[in-house]
């Protein structure tokens, strides 16, 4: 049936403009009404259809049956944009309506009841909707170009056979799932489009040119059509579903988790890390830290027998003085026959319909509390602050909230702790959780992949689990390095640690009694693992800058190759390698005794991090790998890279960093890196107390250009100089810096700005020391 009119035209200010219809034009019935918020409202059978441009590349489609309207689900941020960034042009002529924004064009035919979305100037639609009346039946039908690669919707749980498949096809269910699963009512394509549905769960039927979405949790179909490359898509998804707050800076480092430990062993382990100068920032405690099963809030407070200095806070203060944070496990279960259990009963806080069972650890009766209830969240969060945070537990390892089958139980459990900690202190929140539902990221939410097995096959399977999770928006991902179940071989441990050094959350863990410290796996494994940890700490300025990028722009440190090469068919399903920031490609060794590794390098020029060997991209290379001492990590630098590093320390912030080294590999096209810093601990950055500075480079016929922009923000770091290492250049003169030194040592021993030339493993290099506090532009000739 044709779309019926909502009479009249309504325009507001510069936000929208409309072309007048010719006086002689005959417009078919019905006409559309142009509404104030950059869109149109159309009357169709059984309801009203609203089309609104809420971002330059995002169309919000909302069908309301009759007067029925339900509030947004937890997928959506309360700060989601309501208007495009730039003016929207709206035209109508007869039955046709067109909305144009900077990144999107929408065409509506009010008689045929069709809708299409395309990029401005494009002839081919990205998405088309030809049966708008199906919205009244709770179904969204969309067409797209044949064989467009599709991603998102869901990842893999810990025990599901993952294969090597990142592509999505057939019947897919968006759910939070169990044990490491990630989910989002989001499907996207490297062809340049995405669909985000505001629903608690949804079913997607995908074929080679159409998708059908049903199983929505609300009668008013509410969804967003997004245009752009993968990074633009996830920037829009972050705006819509919420931006992630920054983790504390110490979370960029290394975490040791252990089940089966007491205070003496904990102190011995920490002292050994420090004596061996193996960097570490966080120790995460399992059940052992709690008075689990005891009355009077045993689920929240220290076990004084195993940790006698825990309840007083003395233990946490002693470890903090050594640069070690203490984080602990939290469970959604409460013991029924306790003060807290009786409160939950009296206030109806239990998960509906769940029966009492005996806990596997305490062997006492327990039930899960329902975190979807506001009172549960307030009550649980306050207890955690009083008995856990105030006594030294500064981060949250949330476990087993995936067992109720509720998509938002885990999200709301961490929401409880996040909201409570934000109200209690200005110290940043950190957490890891065992599943993910889009929207969780708003609550300082990390995901780990569940109770995985040890061994090379399990390790290899973590690659697709990580990349598939990132494809759903779960950008802060980690795993039980070494495997939770079983004892890894020395080689498996060493290779797994090298893998884990290049994932967002670097953490080891094992079943009760398993030790995951490097010195338990023999001298060769200890050397390899320790070197990987130290490399991670050397890269901390680079890593922290991408933590900021994720917070600000929605794309994290690790991303599949499709994010940078969306039109390369060879990376569509590639789990063997990924980008670590914009400048580094990593492809860890995941096979036992491997002597040769085949790696596909996308278009561009690549340099081996360790050897300096250069490779032309767009082809597969064969790399010899060290099957004896496991010392190598296949790691490649992208031409155009700008990579800041710092001296390796035992923990984040051990010493002030006054000079940051910056490795620069200039390309013929301009590249940049946004250096970022702040206090690393509080939320002052939300109020402008940060240091953000763009570094740029380009090589042309006149030489190599390098530029430092003036910093923005009100934070003053310890940083005073950049020691810029411009590779591939043996400068004769530098415009902008006059003083030349004989060599690098002389430059380092001098004060102020200057430069020197020499060679390193990458070939000729020019070192330039520049004042970091002011804008500078130099050219190397």
XYZ file of C-alpha atoms in Angstrom:
781
model
C 0.000 0.000 0.000
C 1.210 3.546 -0.612
C 2.567 5.621 2.198
C -0.080 8.085 3.403
C 0.645 11.717 4.073
C 1.322 13.656 7.176
C 0.384 17.031 5.792
C 2.557 20.088 5.718
C 6.183 21.107 5.641
C 8.226 22.191 8.684
C 11.785 23.593 8.512
C 14.115 24.828 11.240
C 17.052 27.173 10.770
C 20.220 26.213 8.894
C 19.969 22.583 9.890
C 17.887 21.702 6.842
C 16.859 23.137 3.487
C 14.208 22.081 1.017
C 13.821 22.682 -2.675
C 10.533 24.187 -3.742
C 8.333 22.098 -6.014
C 7.470 23.586 -9.413
C 4.041 25.191 -9.446
C 2.917 22.975 -12.302
C 4.120 19.734 -10.690
C 1.443 17.232 -9.899
C 2.305 15.391 -6.729
C 0.756 12.010 -6.200
C -0.983 11.301 -2.990
C 0.204 11.165 -0.354
C 2.681 13.916 0.475
C 5.345 13.621 3.152
C 5.818 15.876 6.107
C 9.323 17.200 6.733
C 10.047 17.260 10.429
C 12.354 19.469 12.426
C 15.115 17.049 13.271
C 16.779 16.555 9.893
C 14.378 13.999 8.501
C 10.886 13.008 7.438
C 7.927 11.384 9.125
C 5.711 9.143 7.012
C 2.357 7.591 7.744
C 2.202 3.946 6.698
C -0.234 1.187 7.487
C -0.362 0.382 11.183
C 1.959 3.169 12.250
C 4.371 6.000 11.600
C 7.831 5.762 10.055
C 10.441 8.319 11.092
C 13.606 8.809 8.997
C 16.177 11.052 10.616
C 19.832 11.797 9.848
C 21.478 11.705 13.261
C 25.031 11.805 11.958
C 26.540 12.725 8.608
C 26.704 9.023 7.736
C 23.869 7.568 9.849
C 20.148 7.298 9.103
C 17.900 6.506 12.069
C 14.813 4.515 11.046
C 12.065 4.162 13.642
C 8.686 2.522 13.062
C 6.058 3.188 15.719
C 2.912 1.041 15.550
C 0.057 3.329 16.547
C 1.069 5.272 19.635
C 3.357 2.528 20.954
C 6.847 3.678 21.793
C 9.351 1.902 24.011
C 12.515 3.402 25.457
C 15.906 2.570 23.932
C 17.562 -0.639 25.082
C 20.934 -0.782 26.818
C 22.606 -1.041 23.428
C 22.111 2.685 23.006
C 23.887 5.469 24.830
C 21.778 8.191 26.401
C 24.220 10.562 24.681
C 23.611 9.121 21.198
C 23.576 11.906 18.571
C 20.247 13.317 17.471
C 21.395 15.527 14.599
C 23.914 15.328 11.786
C 27.133 17.289 12.224
C 26.535 19.385 9.101
C 23.427 20.816 7.393
C 21.055 18.314 5.818
C 19.366 19.044 2.505
C 15.865 17.664 2.040
C 14.133 17.675 -1.352
C 10.770 16.335 -2.404
C 9.151 16.088 -5.783
C 5.926 14.204 -6.124
C 6.309 10.804 -4.548
C 10.081 11.124 -4.157
C 11.915 12.447 -1.131
C 15.692 12.816 -0.889
C 17.798 13.552 2.188
C 21.430 14.522 1.647
C 24.184 14.799 4.258
C 27.979 14.905 4.004
C 28.312 11.117 4.115
C 24.935 9.778 3.074
C 22.082 10.137 0.602
C 18.636 8.691 1.337
C 15.968 8.226 -1.357
C 12.360 7.446 -0.457
C 9.552 6.531 -2.846
C 6.314 7.115 -0.930
C 4.131 5.221 -3.404
C 6.308 2.138 -3.877
C 7.212 2.150 -0.164
C 10.918 1.859 -0.844
C 13.976 3.296 0.785
C 17.595 3.308 -0.366
C 20.848 4.560 1.150
C 23.962 5.418 -0.828
C 27.112 7.460 -0.571
C 26.863 10.958 -2.078
C 27.524 10.833 -5.802
C 27.266 7.049 -5.985
C 24.866 5.387 -8.438
C 24.680 2.072 -6.605
C 22.755 1.896 -3.310
C 24.564 0.493 -0.294
C 21.290 -0.696 1.217
C 17.731 -0.823 -0.065
C 14.479 -1.543 1.733
C 11.649 -2.420 -0.635
C 9.006 -3.644 1.812
C 8.579 -1.032 4.495
C 5.248 -2.577 5.488
C 7.115 -5.577 6.980
C 8.126 -3.291 9.845
C 4.592 -3.636 11.180
C 5.295 -7.376 11.445
C 8.487 -6.822 13.420
C 10.794 -7.594 10.492
C 13.464 -5.569 8.740
C 14.227 -6.582 5.136
C 17.275 -5.045 3.448
C 19.036 -5.665 0.153
C 22.666 -5.004 -0.765
C 25.130 -5.779 -3.546
C 25.683 -9.457 -4.233
C 28.360 -11.223 -2.192
C 29.178 -8.270 0.033
C 31.337 -9.596 2.916
C 29.430 -9.432 6.222
C 30.842 -9.268 9.764
C 29.693 -8.717 13.325
C 26.618 -10.107 15.177
C 28.508 -12.633 17.308
C 31.856 -14.163 18.161
C 32.709 -17.607 19.526
C 32.437 -19.042 23.000
C 35.325 -20.848 24.667
C 34.285 -24.313 23.521
C 32.748 -23.605 20.131
C 34.641 -24.741 17.043
C 35.765 -21.458 15.586
C 37.630 -22.608 12.505
C 39.058 -19.559 10.769
C 35.781 -17.904 9.831
C 35.186 -14.215 10.492
C 32.548 -13.850 7.761
C 28.879 -14.080 8.712
C 26.246 -15.864 6.650
C 23.057 -17.868 7.137
C 21.125 -17.729 10.427
C 22.914 -15.692 13.091
C 21.592 -14.820 16.544
C 22.777 -11.698 18.312
C 23.324 -12.591 21.958
C 25.814 -12.020 24.738
C 26.205 -15.787 25.095
C 28.488 -17.782 27.364
C 32.184 -18.157 28.167
C 33.967 -15.568 26.070
C 31.187 -14.960 23.550
C 30.591 -11.449 22.259
C 27.414 -10.208 20.670
C 25.848 -7.128 19.114
C 22.715 -6.484 17.039
C 25.143 -5.167 14.436
C 26.073 -6.424 10.995
C 28.570 -4.551 8.815
C 30.338 -4.937 5.513
C 33.595 -3.853 3.948
C 31.381 -2.812 1.032
C 30.714 0.298 3.107
C 27.576 -0.193 5.181
C 26.319 -1.361 8.569
C 22.989 -1.992 10.269
C 22.658 -1.464 14.018
C 19.375 -2.547 15.612
C 18.262 -1.173 18.961
C 17.048 -4.451 20.417
C 17.905 -6.795 23.249
C 18.711 -9.711 20.967
C 17.800 -10.213 17.314
C 17.918 -12.871 14.590
C 19.713 -12.203 11.322
C 19.116 -14.284 8.200
C 21.881 -13.459 5.722
C 22.239 -14.535 2.124
C 24.382 -13.287 -0.730
C 22.378 -10.100 -1.356
C 19.676 -9.745 1.320
C 19.271 -9.769 5.065
C 16.163 -10.324 7.136
C 16.207 -9.233 10.777
C 13.515 -10.336 13.237
C 13.212 -11.598 16.796
C 13.281 -7.997 18.011
C 12.664 -7.311 21.684
C 10.364 -4.334 21.045
C 7.284 -3.695 18.884
C 8.614 -0.415 17.475
C 11.394 -1.435 15.078
C 14.286 0.946 15.730
C 17.494 0.713 13.727
C 20.350 2.673 12.177
C 21.759 2.455 8.640
C 25.417 3.497 8.527
C 27.671 4.300 5.569
C 31.466 4.350 5.516
C 34.655 2.335 5.706
C 35.149 0.067 8.756
C 36.763 2.768 10.901
C 33.993 5.241 10.067
C 31.401 2.571 10.866
C 32.852 1.898 14.299
C 33.200 5.608 15.001
C 29.465 5.864 14.369
C 28.746 2.772 16.472
C 30.698 4.361 19.345
C 28.672 7.553 19.045
C 25.436 5.558 19.073
C 26.167 2.871 21.672
C 28.596 4.829 23.825
C 32.280 5.600 24.016
C 34.523 3.539 26.275
C 36.175 5.393 29.155
C 39.924 5.013 29.454
C 41.325 2.137 31.476
C 44.044 3.170 33.933
C 47.467 3.352 32.320
C 48.718 0.408 34.371
C 46.191 -1.768 32.514
C 48.256 -1.340 29.344
C 50.924 -3.505 30.978
C 51.038 -7.115 32.178
C 48.657 -8.920 34.572
C 49.336 -12.139 36.489
C 46.196 -13.929 37.674
C 46.316 -16.987 39.882
C 43.917 -19.374 41.593
C 45.373 -20.999 44.683
C 47.495 -18.463 46.528
C 47.993 -16.803 49.902
C 49.692 -13.652 51.114
C 53.146 -15.179 51.490
C 53.180 -16.647 47.993
C 51.791 -13.446 46.513
C 54.582 -11.377 48.058
C 57.201 -13.918 46.984
C 55.933 -13.788 43.376
C 55.900 -10.005 43.266
C 59.392 -9.789 44.759
C 60.659 -12.286 42.175
C 59.224 -10.261 39.300
C 60.940 -7.185 40.670
C 64.263 -8.951 41.302
C 64.292 -10.312 37.736
C 63.121 -6.958 36.310
C 60.281 -8.619 34.469
C 57.701 -5.832 34.161
C 54.282 -6.311 35.745
C 51.577 -3.952 37.033
C 48.623 -6.014 38.196
C 48.025 -9.156 40.218
C 44.479 -10.535 39.963
C 43.289 -12.811 42.759
C 40.791 -15.646 42.357
C 38.469 -17.051 45.065
C 41.369 -17.132 47.528
C 41.204 -13.455 48.444
C 37.610 -13.626 49.711
C 35.976 -14.895 52.856
C 33.746 -16.800 50.441
C 30.905 -18.624 52.139
C 31.178 -16.735 55.412
C 28.358 -14.614 56.816
C 28.478 -10.833 56.963
C 29.530 -10.065 53.379
C 32.040 -12.826 52.810
C 31.495 -12.427 49.057
C 32.993 -8.928 49.280
C 35.687 -8.963 51.955
C 39.164 -10.386 52.483
C 39.925 -13.856 53.817
C 41.936 -12.914 56.930
C 43.428 -16.407 57.268
C 45.032 -16.468 53.827
C 45.664 -12.726 53.674
C 46.141 -11.418 57.219
C 47.095 -7.923 56.011
C 44.241 -7.709 53.516
C 41.381 -6.358 55.677
C 43.445 -3.493 57.082
C 44.604 -2.370 53.629
C 48.223 -2.856 54.651
C 48.856 -5.492 51.959
C 47.544 -3.282 49.173
C 49.630 -0.335 50.369
C 52.769 -2.489 50.557
C 52.260 -3.729 47.003
C 51.302 -0.287 45.693
C 54.654 0.969 46.946
C 56.223 -1.584 44.600
C 54.032 -0.502 41.691
C 51.658 -3.464 41.901
C 47.873 -3.112 41.679
C 45.574 -5.658 43.332
C 42.419 -6.700 41.510
C 40.015 -9.469 42.471
C 37.324 -11.813 41.300
C 33.652 -11.008 41.783
C 30.706 -13.380 41.415
C 26.994 -12.736 40.847
C 26.162 -15.342 43.507
C 25.186 -14.571 47.085
C 25.003 -17.128 49.893
C 21.370 -17.481 50.836
C 21.766 -18.023 54.581
C 23.672 -14.819 55.305
C 22.839 -11.225 56.188
C 23.263 -10.269 52.549
C 21.270 -13.280 51.360
C 18.361 -12.410 53.603
C 18.440 -8.841 52.284
C 18.250 -10.159 48.725
C 15.282 -12.337 49.661
C 13.458 -9.537 51.445
C 13.895 -7.174 48.508
C 13.278 -9.719 45.721
C 16.733 -9.335 44.186
C 17.185 -12.933 43.023
C 17.125 -13.932 39.357
C 13.489 -14.933 38.705
C 12.847 -18.652 38.695
C 16.353 -19.698 39.700
C 16.541 -22.468 42.281
C 18.921 -22.620 45.225
C 22.024 -24.721 44.548
C 25.187 -25.581 46.434
C 28.181 -23.497 45.396
C 31.058 -25.561 43.967
C 33.628 -23.675 46.052
C 31.950 -23.121 49.432
C 29.490 -26.049 49.115
C 26.840 -23.804 50.699
C 23.457 -22.696 49.276
C 23.648 -19.790 46.794
C 21.569 -17.955 44.205
C 22.325 -15.300 41.601
C 21.119 -11.761 42.120
C 19.416 -10.013 39.207
C 21.589 -7.135 38.022
C 18.897 -5.882 35.672
C 17.242 -4.459 38.824
C 18.421 -0.963 39.824
C 18.266 -1.834 43.537
C 20.545 -4.844 43.008
C 23.100 -2.683 41.227
C 23.053 0.012 43.897
C 23.259 -2.470 46.779
C 25.956 -4.682 45.250
C 28.082 -1.721 44.141
C 28.038 -0.063 47.557
C 29.084 -3.296 49.267
C 31.931 -3.733 46.782
C 33.197 -0.236 47.536
C 32.967 -0.684 51.298
C 34.472 -4.156 51.668
C 36.611 -4.539 48.535
C 37.728 -1.245 46.998
C 38.373 0.531 50.293
C 40.517 -2.414 51.398
C 42.732 -2.436 48.320
C 40.913 -4.210 45.471
C 41.088 -1.605 42.694
C 39.778 -3.601 39.725
C 37.141 -6.198 38.963
C 37.362 -9.649 37.444
C 33.663 -10.495 37.019
C 32.936 -14.174 36.535
C 29.993 -16.464 35.752
C 27.296 -13.841 35.181
C 26.749 -15.514 31.802
C 24.918 -18.487 33.311
C 21.436 -16.927 33.544
C 21.062 -16.608 29.777
C 20.272 -12.894 30.077
C 22.075 -10.724 27.517
C 22.453 -7.836 29.972
C 23.266 -9.619 33.259
C 27.031 -9.266 32.774
C 26.701 -5.743 31.392
C 24.666 -4.699 34.418
C 26.961 -6.451 36.884
C 29.882 -4.341 35.687
C 27.587 -1.323 35.407
C 26.891 -1.765 39.118
C 30.602 -1.626 39.954
C 31.365 1.144 37.469
C 28.608 3.431 38.720
C 29.521 2.764 42.341
C 33.223 3.415 41.828
C 32.590 6.578 39.792
C 30.432 7.867 42.668
C 33.001 6.789 45.265
C 36.324 7.907 43.821
C 37.990 9.549 40.838
C 40.269 6.545 40.267
C 39.576 4.846 36.947
C 37.611 1.635 36.691
C 39.095 -1.578 35.269
C 37.276 -4.832 34.636
C 37.331 -8.067 32.680
C 34.153 -10.051 32.056
C 33.256 -13.378 30.478
C 30.878 -12.207 27.745
C 30.024 -8.993 25.921
C 26.898 -7.221 24.739
C 27.201 -3.992 22.785
C 26.814 -1.061 25.171
C 28.957 -2.765 27.823
C 31.958 -0.726 26.730
C 30.445 2.343 28.430
C 31.283 0.782 31.796
C 35.075 0.246 31.475
C 34.402 -3.264 30.249
C 36.999 -5.755 29.101
C 36.250 -9.235 27.748
C 38.237 -12.413 28.232
C 37.695 -15.577 26.256
C 36.641 -17.945 29.056
C 37.968 -21.180 30.522
C 40.000 -22.287 27.515
C 42.218 -25.349 27.167
C 45.988 -25.224 26.997
C 47.943 -26.361 23.929
C 48.836 -25.009 20.514
C 45.431 -25.718 18.941
C 43.630 -23.767 21.651
C 46.148 -20.939 21.383
C 45.692 -20.737 17.600
C 41.916 -20.615 18.061
C 42.176 -17.480 20.175
C 43.076 -15.438 17.093
C 39.647 -15.750 15.503
C 37.956 -15.384 18.883
C 39.723 -12.064 19.366
C 39.138 -10.729 15.855
C 35.491 -11.848 15.739
C 34.915 -10.127 19.085
C 36.461 -6.918 17.807
C 34.138 -7.157 14.799
C 31.201 -6.878 17.244
C 32.672 -3.848 19.023
C 34.400 -5.703 21.896
C 37.710 -3.888 21.430
C 39.178 -4.591 24.901
C 39.839 -8.338 24.637
C 42.131 -10.735 26.451
C 42.538 -14.403 27.328
C 43.912 -16.805 29.915
C 47.381 -16.856 28.392
C 48.823 -20.345 28.729
C 45.289 -21.743 28.821
C 43.058 -22.101 31.870
C 42.761 -25.905 31.808
C 45.940 -27.926 31.815
C 49.651 -27.197 31.897
C 51.267 -25.757 28.743
C 54.571 -27.052 27.470
C 57.482 -24.663 27.795
C 57.346 -23.919 24.075
C 53.590 -23.404 24.139
C 53.926 -20.998 27.062
C 56.672 -18.977 25.372
C 54.800 -18.676 22.068
C 51.535 -17.858 23.857
C 53.190 -15.053 25.818
C 54.482 -13.571 22.566
C 50.955 -13.740 21.129
C 49.436 -12.157 24.261
C 51.892 -9.257 24.268
C 50.043 -8.057 21.151
C 46.442 -8.233 22.337
C 44.581 -5.444 24.149
C 44.591 -7.070 27.625
C 47.809 -8.975 28.437
C 47.041 -11.494 31.189
C 48.042 -15.000 32.295
C 45.868 -17.398 34.286
C 45.339 -21.086 34.987
C 43.237 -23.519 36.980
C 43.780 -23.859 40.738
C 47.393 -24.652 41.513
C 48.715 -23.693 38.066
C 51.578 -21.175 38.040
C 51.928 -18.884 35.062
C 55.077 -16.954 36.023
C 57.799 -17.129 33.307
C 60.418 -18.770 35.570
C 58.282 -21.934 35.899
C 58.811 -22.843 32.223
C 62.559 -23.233 31.868
C 65.280 -20.793 30.903
C 64.456 -20.617 27.179
C 60.774 -19.924 27.749
C 61.572 -17.415 30.476
C 63.871 -15.493 28.133
C 61.322 -15.477 25.323
C 58.382 -14.560 27.570
C 60.311 -11.878 29.444
C 61.474 -10.322 26.169
C 57.864 -10.166 24.959
C 56.768 -8.461 28.187
C 59.622 -5.955 27.943
C 58.752 -5.169 24.332
C 55.180 -4.492 25.424
C 56.445 -2.033 28.045
C 58.751 -0.357 25.554
C 55.727 0.280 23.347
C 53.595 1.767 26.138
C 53.439 5.324 24.683
C 52.239 3.839 21.394
C 49.729 1.563 23.147
C 48.353 4.299 25.398
C 47.794 6.594 22.436
C 45.541 3.920 20.906
C 43.682 3.597 24.198
C 42.836 7.258 23.671
C 41.918 6.633 20.035
C 39.468 3.932 21.123
C 37.921 6.235 23.711
C 37.660 9.130 21.260
C 36.956 7.414 17.924
C 35.693 3.894 18.627
C 38.513 1.806 17.092
C 40.906 0.052 19.430
C 44.542 -1.000 19.517
C 43.960 -4.325 17.720
C 41.938 -4.494 14.516
C 41.472 -7.093 11.755
C 43.263 -6.377 8.485
C 39.875 -5.615 6.918
C 39.798 -2.323 8.845
C 42.723 -0.947 6.815
C 42.359 -2.940 3.563
C 38.578 -3.376 3.214
C 38.743 -4.108 -0.517
C 41.528 -6.708 -0.449
C 39.804 -10.105 -0.862
C 42.814 -11.888 0.641
C 42.214 -10.372 4.073
C 38.445 -10.926 4.212
C 38.834 -13.978 6.408
C 42.417 -13.598 7.588
C 42.978 -14.519 11.250
C 46.704 -15.158 10.883
C 47.715 -11.524 11.300
C 46.276 -8.268 12.598
C 47.173 -4.646 13.002
C 48.503 -3.492 16.353
C 47.698 0.187 15.957
C 48.091 1.777 12.544
C 51.808 1.020 12.190
C 52.486 -2.582 13.252
C 51.334 -5.890 11.783
C 51.834 -8.972 13.954
C 51.469 -12.658 13.064
C 52.466 -14.777 16.094
C 53.802 -18.304 15.803
C 50.990 -20.656 16.879
C 52.304 -24.053 15.715
C 54.613 -26.348 17.618
C 58.187 -26.621 16.294
C 57.362 -24.355 13.361
C 60.395 -23.544 11.201
C 58.713 -21.566 8.391
C 55.691 -19.325 8.503
C 53.705 -17.995 5.552
C 52.379 -14.477 6.110
C 50.270 -12.356 3.797
C 51.364 -8.710 3.881
C 48.769 -6.284 2.463
C 49.596 -3.491 0.035
C 52.438 -1.214 1.058
C 56.042 -1.610 2.131
C 56.860 -3.499 5.313
C 59.981 -3.717 7.464
C 60.744 -6.590 9.840
C 60.903 -5.101 13.349
C 63.764 -7.325 14.479
C 65.921 -7.746 11.359
C 65.229 -4.632 9.286
C 64.447 -6.718 6.195
C 62.085 -4.885 3.831
C 59.215 -6.533 1.984
C 56.884 -5.337 -0.742
C 53.270 -5.936 0.267
C 50.333 -7.374 -1.618
C 51.868 -10.853 -1.440
C 52.607 -13.775 0.851
C 56.110 -14.059 2.245
C 57.836 -17.025 3.856
C 59.596 -16.302 7.117
C 62.072 -18.592 8.852
C 61.074 -19.049 12.491
C 63.138 -20.088 15.491
C 61.928 -23.539 16.533
C 64.758 -23.994 19.054
C 64.837 -20.922 21.306
C 61.490 -19.313 20.299
C 63.032 -15.840 20.324
C 61.255 -14.391 17.295
C 57.906 -12.651 16.900
C 56.821 -12.003 13.303
C 56.295 -8.239 13.587
C 56.318 -5.777 10.691
C 56.451 -1.989 10.474
C 54.216 -0.297 7.931
C 55.815 2.349 5.737
C 54.737 5.756 7.038
C 54.877 4.528 10.628
C 55.431 6.873 13.560
C 56.077 4.784 16.681
C 56.828 6.369 20.078
C 58.652 4.219 22.643
C 60.100 4.684 26.104
C 62.680 2.961 28.336
C 61.493 -0.351 29.790
C 60.503 -0.072 33.451
C 59.446 -2.596 36.064
C 55.992 -0.999 36.141
C 54.086 1.893 34.599
C 55.235 5.209 36.024
C 58.257 3.843 37.885
C 60.365 6.728 36.545
C 59.478 10.019 34.843
C 59.740 9.867 31.057
C 61.402 13.087 29.943
C 62.445 11.879 26.499
C 60.254 9.755 24.236
C 61.939 8.034 21.292
C 59.994 8.211 18.042
C 60.793 5.807 15.199
C 59.722 7.337 11.872
C 59.538 5.493 8.541
C 58.529 8.234 6.075
C 56.356 7.392 3.085
C 55.578 9.324 -0.095
C 52.131 10.037 1.345
C 51.576 12.052 4.515
C 51.052 10.111 7.731
C 50.504 11.172 11.320
C 50.379 9.906 14.885
C 48.487 11.518 17.751
C 50.666 11.289 20.857
C 48.557 11.215 24.019
C 49.216 11.373 27.740
C 47.432 12.223 30.975
C 47.758 11.348 34.666
C 46.917 7.707 33.862
C 44.780 7.220 36.956
C 41.838 9.612 37.181
C 39.049 10.953 35.008
C 40.561 14.428 34.819
C 40.998 13.826 31.066
C 37.207 14.103 30.733
C 37.592 17.739 31.767
C 40.409 18.639 29.384
C 43.353 17.646 31.583
C 45.297 15.728 28.946
C 48.197 16.215 26.528
C 47.416 15.577 22.853
C 49.917 16.330 20.111
C 50.019 15.397 16.432
C 53.280 14.185 14.868
C 53.379 14.124 11.045
C 55.808 13.049 8.316
C 56.146 12.818 4.540
C 58.934 12.163 2.036
C 59.031 14.049 -1.267
C 61.548 15.348 -3.803
C 62.644 18.085 -1.395
C 63.523 15.696 1.405
C 61.816 14.308 4.499
C 59.414 16.544 6.371
C 58.594 16.056 10.046
C 56.231 18.227 12.030
C 55.154 18.544 15.657
C 51.920 20.444 16.235
C 51.335 22.510 19.342
C 49.881 20.323 22.099
C 46.282 20.663 23.243
C 44.862 19.992 26.682
C 45.733 21.207 30.177
C 47.939 18.338 31.356
C 51.671 18.961 31.726
C 53.619 15.695 31.340
C 57.237 15.033 32.329
C 58.006 14.916 28.600
C 60.528 17.514 27.452
C 62.022 16.128 24.232
C 61.276 13.780 21.394
C 64.290 11.844 20.118
C 63.095 11.380 16.559
C 64.700 8.553 14.588
C 64.063 9.137 10.885
C 64.892 5.886 9.153
C 66.173 5.545 5.613
C 67.728 9.022 5.672
C 71.355 10.136 6.052
C 70.725 13.875 6.254
C 73.294 16.420 5.166
C 71.419 19.412 6.510
C 68.214 19.955 8.469
C 66.106 23.045 7.980
C 64.911 24.096 11.410
C 67.698 22.500 13.510
C 71.212 23.823 13.107
C 73.413 22.060 15.637
C 74.925 18.766 14.460
C 76.680 16.252 16.715
C 79.268 13.638 15.825
C 77.118 10.660 16.740
C 74.144 9.530 18.795
C 76.104 9.343 22.066
C 77.255 12.929 21.672
C 73.693 14.020 20.936
C 72.380 12.220 24.004
C 75.042 13.717 26.259
C 74.331 17.263 25.093
C 71.539 19.610 26.133
C 68.847 21.084 23.939
C 68.013 20.391 20.336
C 70.368 18.898 17.789
C 70.910 16.064 15.354
C 73.277 13.316 14.289
C 73.470 10.587 11.646
C 74.450 6.936 11.655
C 73.177 3.431 10.978
C 71.066 0.872 12.809
C 69.442 -2.420 11.805
C 67.070 -0.568 9.490
C 69.878 1.142 7.562
C 70.812 4.846 7.515
C 69.171 6.911 10.230
C 69.088 10.532 11.292
C 68.443 11.260 14.943
C 66.875 14.617 15.807
C 66.163 15.814 19.324
C 63.299 18.308 19.404
C 61.585 20.280 22.134
C 58.220 18.583 22.634
C 56.460 21.593 24.110
C 56.138 23.712 20.994
C 55.082 23.380 17.388
C 58.037 22.565 15.133
C 58.526 21.789 11.463
C 61.798 20.460 10.059
C 62.994 19.200 6.679
C 65.864 16.759 6.216
C 67.923 17.209 3.048
